[in-house]
């Protein structure tokens, strides 16, 4: 509370919120139950006459703030005080030469000082006007205001010069320069003893950017070597340390490298996980922290056992819920192991969804990128390798820590975290060495890793399958067997040609024979086929010519037993399938031959001059005969009938042969004479 124009007033904030509500206040103003001495505006609160308040509110004011007459000071300076919001905005947004803002306490101090100087000028103007109307002197008016202004410094938080002369100079500078005159020149060391010019700054920055990462004393010594002949003042390591901090952004890349700069200084992208399965896969290799023992024979024929061995896991993870969609385990990371992991992931989608799918997006690091990029491009709709040395771009890195702490650290042969981890979090090396003979062998260690992946899949399977229902239909990319084998599988070292027995492929010393029921494949028996196969499944292969324009899927041939006694369910059906295929293929060939004969017949009928040519060339028909053209239809029909008769006879003989063999087999097992002699 304070006096305004000799009227005891409460400001808006003292009454509203502390005594009455805003709605009650508005009602009192509307009904003119209280007197507004000064209306409020931006930065200036409204003032309400205390005497105009209803008795109940006066009582509440006294209970909350005490006797208003005892606490208020009738001060013209206070009455003229107006908060300067423009001053606050200026100091709040002001930037120092080093790019920093003013400290918060200085912002408040400078704002209050601007308000105080504004009030002094305002009171001084009013008193001059009063003196002028009365014909009095205005020479020493400022001296009458200064004591009151200094007395209120603690209450309002401003700072005025201690001497009247400096205060008068400050008022003069404020009128001339405005708010900027209140900012101390001590900020950014503008008055420091050692002033650094452009050449000196450049030299100092070059030394701070040096790749050898010189310490502050070394930088100061090198700078001073140049400073002496140049006539510059020498500097100390303390100034270097100050500038190192100030120029850290400019010098960091030179000292630590561009990769460290990108990871610590550059703006980072904040990402969220995919909204559904199969939208984003990421993969990486990791040396699993499980030790196993391995015994080998060295070049001297001596058996040597080592205990430091670890397996490498290439993991393909769906970032939707960190589901391990695929993996491969080997001795070290290499392109073949990465391909195996991706194939494992894609084939696992058959177990999950009933068909083979590829992800909408696949991310990996840039290891062997030129070699693997065609493979990755065939395994996904969109392939996005991470930026070089951008470890933060691979979310799978953190998942390895999860697997390590959740599962592998519980194994007695756990080797510890990576080499840059804190030593206190590593296992006891002495105890590991003591129990090294109990370390598992390679196969046991491999089975342990597989078991961990199976447990992790089982934990996340339900959530993953539920999320699959939310995957947009246009983001579900089916992968056919042909696409899978052609783009993602391995090729044999040598090409293969089709033989009457089928196409024969040998992998790791094992021979496999393949064939197809696609009739057109037999039109290209002359081609050297490139064979694509899945190392994990040899039941089906894809063959293609050199440029990939011809592609055929071949299935491993069904093996029929020689002995009838060895026949099993399904054998007869597969045999009939081949018989029907061959019969249909032959019928098609006959039909084509008959069509050709009819075309040739029509040609000769329409061109009589070719009769002599027919005689000379001895053109024969489908039966191998050279007869009159009028018998051509009869010959073709007769040939087709003979073929049908031969097919029927062949089928009857085959059935008879099977029955005869069956009877012979039964006779070999049963002695009928024993029953006939009874």
Tab-separated table of N, CA and C in Angstrom, residues 349-453:
chain	number	residue	atom	x	y	z
A	349	UNK	N	9.707	-64.992	-40.577
A	349	UNK	CA	8.375	-64.418	-40.811
A	349	UNK	C	7.384	-65.487	-41.276
A	350	UNK	N	7.889	-66.559	-41.868
A	350	UNK	CA	6.993	-67.671	-42.239
A	350	UNK	C	6.409	-68.292	-40.977
A	351	UNK	N	7.268	-68.482	-39.950
A	351	UNK	CA	6.788	-69.038	-38.684
A	351	UNK	C	5.787	-68.094	-38.015
A	352	UNK	N	5.992	-66.798	-38.182
A	352	UNK	CA	5.142	-65.817	-37.511
A	352	UNK	C	3.834	-65.580	-38.251
A	353	UNK	N	3.940	-65.322	-39.568
A	353	UNK	CA	2.792	-64.839	-40.332
A	353	UNK	C	2.279	-65.817	-41.382
A	354	UNK	N	2.959	-66.949	-41.563
A	354	UNK	CA	2.503	-67.949	-42.522
A	354	UNK	C	3.053	-67.754	-43.917
A	355	UNK	N	3.663	-66.621	-44.202
A	355	UNK	CA	4.267	-66.340	-45.506
A	355	UNK	C	5.562	-65.569	-45.274
A	356	UNK	N	6.373	-65.550	-46.294
A	356	UNK	CA	7.652	-64.852	-46.203
A	356	UNK	C	7.448	-63.367	-46.519
A	357	UNK	N	7.891	-62.482	-45.603
A	357	UNK	CA	7.774	-61.044	-45.783
A	357	UNK	C	9.155	-60.398	-45.653
A	358	UNK	N	9.307	-59.249	-46.297
A	358	UNK	CA	10.501	-58.437	-46.098
A	358	UNK	C	10.095	-57.123	-45.420
A	359	UNK	N	11.009	-56.495	-44.672
A	359	UNK	CA	10.649	-55.282	-43.925
A	359	UNK	C	10.476	-54.084	-44.853
A	360	UNK	N	9.771	-53.092	-44.349
A	360	UNK	CA	9.590	-51.857	-45.113
A	360	UNK	C	10.895	-51.062	-45.155
A	361	UNK	N	11.702	-51.157	-44.082
A	361	UNK	CA	12.970	-50.429	-44.025
A	361	UNK	C	13.984	-51.254	-43.259
A	362	UNK	N	15.217	-51.224	-43.742
A	362	UNK	CA	16.308	-51.945	-43.094
A	362	UNK	C	17.479	-50.993	-42.905
A	363	UNK	N	18.068	-50.997	-41.709
A	363	UNK	CA	19.210	-50.138	-41.421
A	363	UNK	C	20.376	-50.971	-40.924
A	364	UNK	N	21.573	-50.615	-41.370
A	364	UNK	CA	22.794	-51.262	-40.895
A	364	UNK	C	23.893	-50.217	-40.873
A	365	UNK	N	25.049	-50.586	-40.311
A	365	UNK	CA	26.194	-49.700	-40.434
A	365	UNK	C	26.796	-49.872	-41.825
A	366	UNK	N	27.922	-49.250	-42.081
A	366	UNK	CA	28.485	-49.228	-43.429
A	366	UNK	C	29.588	-50.276	-43.621
A	367	UNK	N	29.602	-51.292	-42.774
A	367	UNK	CA	30.574	-52.377	-42.927
A	367	UNK	C	30.338	-53.112	-44.249
A	368	UNK	N	31.377	-53.217	-45.083
A	368	UNK	CA	31.307	-53.913	-46.374
A	368	UNK	C	30.117	-53.411	-47.216
A	369	UNK	N	29.903	-52.095	-47.199
A	369	UNK	CA	28.699	-51.541	-47.808
A	369	UNK	C	28.640	-51.813	-49.308
A	370	UNK	N	29.779	-51.719	-50.009
A	370	UNK	CA	29.768	-51.955	-51.456
A	370	UNK	C	29.423	-53.405	-51.779
A	371	UNK	N	29.881	-54.300	-50.934
A	371	UNK	CA	29.624	-55.720	-51.146
A	371	UNK	C	28.172	-56.084	-50.800
A	372	UNK	N	27.662	-55.511	-49.709
A	372	UNK	CA	26.371	-55.943	-49.175
A	372	UNK	C	25.183	-55.113	-49.637
A	373	UNK	N	25.411	-53.945	-50.210
A	373	UNK	CA	24.271	-53.084	-50.556
A	373	UNK	C	23.295	-53.745	-51.532
A	374	UNK	N	23.743	-54.426	-52.584
A	374	UNK	CA	22.767	-55.119	-53.444
A	374	UNK	C	21.942	-56.154	-52.686
A	375	UNK	N	22.584	-56.849	-51.768
A	375	UNK	CA	21.868	-57.846	-50.963
A	375	UNK	C	20.828	-57.168	-50.083
A	376	UNK	N	21.228	-56.091	-49.376
A	376	UNK	CA	20.290	-55.374	-48.506
A	376	UNK	C	19.133	-54.785	-49.309
A	377	UNK	N	19.420	-54.280	-50.490
A	377	UNK	CA	18.366	-53.672	-51.305
A	377	UNK	C	17.323	-54.695	-51.710
A	378	UNK	N	17.742	-55.950	-51.903
A	378	UNK	CA	16.783	-57.005	-52.233
A	378	UNK	C	16.019	-57.517	-51.026
A	379	UNK	N	16.543	-57.226	-49.819
A	379	UNK	CA	15.931	-57.751	-48.598
A	379	UNK	C	14.917	-56.806	-47.992
A	380	UNK	N	14.737	-55.617	-48.560
A	380	UNK	CA	13.832	-54.635	-47.970
A	380	UNK	C	13.310	-53.711	-49.057
A	381	UNK	N	12.255	-52.983	-48.723
A	381	UNK	CA	11.742	-51.985	-49.665
A	381	UNK	C	12.666	-50.773	-49.703
A	382	UNK	N	13.170	-50.360	-48.516
A	382	UNK	CA	14.043	-49.190	-48.430
A	382	UNK	C	15.229	-49.522	-47.534
A	383	UNK	N	16.440	-49.372	-48.086
A	383	UNK	CA	17.646	-49.623	-47.307
A	383	UNK	C	18.286	-48.284	-46.941
A	384	UNK	N	18.552	-48.069	-45.636
A	384	UNK	CA	19.112	-46.797	-45.170
A	384	UNK	C	20.312	-47.068	-44.266
A	385	UNK	N	21.531	-47.059	-44.806
A	385	UNK	CA	22.709	-47.221	-43.938
A	385	UNK	C	22.892	-46.009	-43.049
A	386	UNK	N	23.462	-46.222	-41.877
A	386	UNK	CA	23.707	-45.112	-40.961
A	386	UNK	C	24.865	-44.254	-41.469
A	387	UNK	N	24.914	-43.021	-40.967
A	387	UNK	CA	26.020	-42.139	-41.306
A	387	UNK	C	27.308	-42.707	-40.736
A	388	UNK	N	28.432	-42.426	-41.400
A	388	UNK	CA	29.718	-42.959	-40.985
A	388	UNK	C	30.014	-42.560	-39.535
A	389	UNK	N	30.380	-43.528	-38.725
A	389	UNK	CA	30.762	-43.332	-37.325
A	389	UNK	C	29.663	-42.692	-36.484
A	390	UNK	N	28.438	-42.999	-36.845
A	390	UNK	CA	27.308	-42.462	-36.087
A	390	UNK	C	26.727	-43.578	-35.234
A	391	UNK	N	27.360	-43.836	-34.093
A	391	UNK	CA	26.920	-44.941	-33.242
A	391	UNK	C	25.528	-44.702	-32.681
A	392	UNK	N	25.150	-43.417	-32.488
A	392	UNK	CA	23.841	-43.122	-31.925
A	392	UNK	C	22.719	-43.510	-32.869
A	393	UNK	N	23.035	-43.638	-34.177
A	393	UNK	CA	22.000	-43.985	-35.135
A	393	UNK	C	21.565	-45.435	-35.045
A	394	UNK	N	22.332	-46.277	-34.323
A	394	UNK	CA	22.013	-47.695	-34.233
A	394	UNK	C	21.385	-47.990	-32.869
A	395	UNK	N	20.068	-48.125	-32.861
A	395	UNK	CA	19.369	-48.391	-31.602
A	395	UNK	C	19.678	-49.777	-31.078
A	396	UNK	N	20.233	-50.628	-31.929
A	396	UNK	CA	20.505	-52.005	-31.509
A	396	UNK	C	21.661	-52.073	-30.514
A	397	UNK	N	22.511	-51.033	-30.491
A	397	UNK	CA	23.645	-51.027	-29.568
A	397	UNK	C	23.169	-51.147	-28.120
A	398	UNK	N	22.126	-50.380	-27.770
A	398	UNK	CA	21.601	-50.440	-26.404
A	398	UNK	C	20.957	-51.791	-26.104
A	399	UNK	N	20.415	-52.433	-27.152
A	399	UNK	CA	19.781	-53.734	-26.928
A	399	UNK	C	20.822	-54.785	-26.575
A	400	UNK	N	22.039	-54.670	-27.096
A	400	UNK	CA	23.104	-55.590	-26.715
A	400	UNK	C	23.395	-55.468	-25.213
A	401	UNK	N	23.361	-54.238	-24.693
A	401	UNK	CA	23.556	-54.057	-23.250
A	401	UNK	C	22.442	-54.760	-22.472
A	402	UNK	N	21.210	-54.674	-22.995
A	402	UNK	CA	20.088	-55.359	-22.343
A	402	UNK	C	20.310	-56.866	-22.304
A	403	UNK	N	20.720	-57.452	-23.421
A	403	UNK	CA	20.961	-58.900	-23.456
A	403	UNK	C	22.096	-59.277	-22.513
A	404	UNK	N	23.109	-58.435	-22.473
A	404	UNK	CA	24.264	-58.716	-21.630
A	404	UNK	C	23.880	-58.738	-20.157
A	405	UNK	N	23.152	-57.713	-19.719
A	405	UNK	CA	22.830	-57.595	-18.300
A	405	UNK	C	21.697	-58.545	-17.887
A	406	UNK	N	20.765	-58.807	-18.798
A	406	UNK	CA	19.608	-59.639	-18.448
A	406	UNK	C	19.938	-61.128	-18.465
A	407	UNK	N	20.805	-61.544	-19.387
A	407	UNK	CA	21.042	-62.977	-19.577
A	407	UNK	C	22.519	-63.374	-19.391
A	408	UNK	N	23.386	-62.841	-20.233
A	408	UNK	CA	24.742	-63.378	-20.330
A	408	UNK	C	25.576	-63.140	-19.072
A	409	UNK	N	25.297	-62.047	-18.362
A	409	UNK	CA	26.066	-61.782	-17.151
A	409	UNK	C	25.805	-62.831	-16.071
A	410	UNK	N	24.722	-63.582	-16.204
A	410	UNK	CA	24.390	-64.611	-15.218
A	410	UNK	C	25.143	-65.914	-15.464
A	411	UNK	N	25.824	-66.040	-16.602
A	411	UNK	CA	26.591	-67.247	-16.891
A	411	UNK	C	27.953	-67.165	-16.193
A	412	UNK	N	28.446	-68.291	-15.678
A	412	UNK	CA	29.751	-68.256	-14.968
A	412	UNK	C	30.918	-67.929	-15.896
A	413	UNK	N	30.775	-68.150	-17.192
A	413	UNK	CA	31.852	-67.867	-18.139
A	413	UNK	C	31.718	-66.487	-18.785
A	414	UNK	N	30.960	-65.589	-18.119
A	414	UNK	CA	30.802	-64.221	-18.633
A	414	UNK	C	32.135	-63.486	-18.561
A	415	UNK	N	32.524	-62.864	-19.668
A	415	UNK	CA	33.848	-62.243	-19.767
A	415	UNK	C	33.876	-60.800	-19.325
A	416	UNK	N	32.709	-60.176	-19.123
A	416	UNK	CA	32.682	-58.780	-18.703
A	416	UNK	C	32.221	-57.867	-19.815
A	417	UNK	N	32.046	-56.585	-19.455
A	417	UNK	CA	31.640	-55.588	-20.439
A	417	UNK	C	32.802	-55.288	-21.377
A	418	UNK	N	32.536	-54.414	-22.360
A	418	UNK	CA	33.580	-54.067	-23.315
A	418	UNK	C	34.745	-53.390	-22.604
A	419	UNK	N	35.838	-53.242	-23.341
A	419	UNK	CA	37.098	-52.831	-22.716
A	419	UNK	C	37.051	-51.433	-22.135
A	420	UNK	N	36.168	-50.544	-22.651
A	420	UNK	CA	36.135	-49.182	-22.137
A	420	UNK	C	35.160	-49.012	-20.971
A	421	UNK	N	34.597	-50.118	-20.476
A	421	UNK	CA	33.690	-50.039	-19.337
A	421	UNK	C	34.485	-49.836	-18.047
A	422	UNK	N	33.800	-49.355	-17.027
A	422	UNK	CA	34.458	-49.122	-15.745
A	422	UNK	C	34.970	-50.434	-15.161
A	423	UNK	N	36.170	-50.391	-14.597
A	423	UNK	CA	36.794	-51.614	-14.095
A	423	UNK	C	35.986	-52.227	-12.963
A	424	UNK	N	35.309	-51.379	-12.160
A	424	UNK	CA	34.558	-51.905	-11.028
A	424	UNK	C	33.359	-52.747	-11.469
A	425	UNK	N	32.937	-52.595	-12.725
A	425	UNK	CA	31.797	-53.376	-13.207
A	425	UNK	C	32.231	-54.645	-13.928
A	426	UNK	N	33.529	-54.920	-13.972
A	426	UNK	CA	34.036	-56.102	-14.654
A	426	UNK	C	34.126	-57.275	-13.678
A	427	UNK	N	34.129	-58.512	-14.209
A	427	UNK	CA	34.215	-59.680	-13.314
A	427	UNK	C	35.610	-59.828	-12.718
A	428	UNK	N	35.705	-60.699	-11.745
A	428	UNK	CA	36.973	-60.979	-11.081
A	428	UNK	C	37.851	-61.812	-12.005
A	429	UNK	N	38.919	-61.199	-12.528
A	429	UNK	CA	39.782	-61.890	-13.485
A	429	UNK	C	40.480	-63.082	-12.849
A	430	UNK	N	40.851	-62.952	-11.600
A	430	UNK	CA	41.539	-64.059	-10.923
A	430	UNK	C	40.630	-65.284	-10.826
A	431	UNK	N	39.364	-65.042	-10.504
A	431	UNK	CA	38.443	-66.173	-10.373
A	431	UNK	C	38.136	-66.778	-11.742
A	432	UNK	N	38.010	-65.940	-12.769
A	432	UNK	CA	37.795	-66.468	-14.116
A	432	UNK	C	38.941	-67.381	-14.532
A	433	UNK	N	40.145	-66.963	-14.226
A	433	UNK	CA	41.301	-67.788	-14.568
A	433	UNK	C	41.297	-69.098	-13.786
A	434	UNK	N	40.774	-69.048	-12.576
A	434	UNK	CA	40.727	-70.244	-11.738
A	434	UNK	C	39.748	-71.277	-12.264
A	435	UNK	N	38.611	-70.804	-12.831
A	435	UNK	CA	37.557	-71.732	-13.279
A	435	UNK	C	37.594	-71.941	-14.795
A	436	UNK	N	38.668	-71.520	-15.465
A	436	UNK	CA	38.699	-71.575	-16.929
A	436	UNK	C	38.541	-72.992	-17.469
A	437	UNK	N	38.957	-73.988	-16.704
A	437	UNK	CA	38.845	-75.371	-17.195
A	437	UNK	C	37.388	-75.835	-17.249
A	438	UNK	N	36.506	-75.112	-16.574
A	438	UNK	CA	35.085	-75.477	-16.597
A	438	UNK	C	34.324	-74.738	-17.696
A	439	UNK	N	35.021	-73.897	-18.463
A	439	UNK	CA	34.350	-73.180	-19.545
A	439	UNK	C	33.781	-74.189	-20.545
A	440	UNK	N	32.625	-73.923	-21.107
A	440	UNK	CA	32.033	-74.857	-22.078
A	440	UNK	C	32.803	-74.861	-23.394
A	441	UNK	N	32.508	-75.867	-24.225
A	441	UNK	CA	33.117	-75.881	-25.551
A	441	UNK	C	32.310	-74.993	-26.488
A	442	UNK	N	32.729	-74.927	-27.743
A	442	UNK	CA	32.109	-74.014	-28.692
A	442	UNK	C	30.632	-74.322	-28.918
A	443	UNK	N	30.298	-75.597	-29.093
A	443	UNK	CA	28.918	-75.971	-29.385
A	443	UNK	C	27.995	-75.659	-28.216
A	444	UNK	N	28.454	-75.902	-27.004
A	444	UNK	CA	27.637	-75.592	-25.829
A	444	UNK	C	27.410	-74.094	-25.713
A	445	UNK	N	28.455	-73.321	-25.971
A	445	UNK	CA	28.326	-71.861	-25.924
A	445	UNK	C	27.347	-71.380	-26.999
A	446	UNK	N	27.434	-71.961	-28.178
A	446	UNK	CA	26.519	-71.597	-29.260
A	446	UNK	C	25.072	-71.911	-28.878
A	447	UNK	N	24.862	-73.067	-28.240
A	447	UNK	CA	23.506	-73.440	-27.814
A	447	UNK	C	22.973	-72.489	-26.741
A	448	UNK	N	23.857	-72.005	-25.858
A	448	UNK	CA	23.439	-71.047	-24.830
A	448	UNK	C	22.935	-69.750	-25.465
A	449	UNK	N	23.633	-69.289	-26.488
A	449	UNK	CA	23.220	-68.050	-27.166
A	449	UNK	C	21.880	-68.266	-27.860
A	450	UNK	N	21.716	-69.395	-28.523
A	450	UNK	CA	20.444	-69.700	-29.185
A	450	UNK	C	19.303	-69.755	-28.174
A	451	UNK	N	19.578	-70.301	-27.005
A	451	UNK	CA	18.530	-70.409	-25.986
A	451	UNK	C	18.113	-69.022	-25.488
A	452	UNK	N	19.078	-68.117	-25.352
A	452	UNK	CA	18.757	-66.745	-24.927
A	452	UNK	C	17.882	-66.056	-25.973
A	453	UNK	N	18.210	-66.222	-27.250
A	453	UNK	CA	17.397	-65.617	-28.311
A	453	UNK	C	15.986	-66.194	-28.291
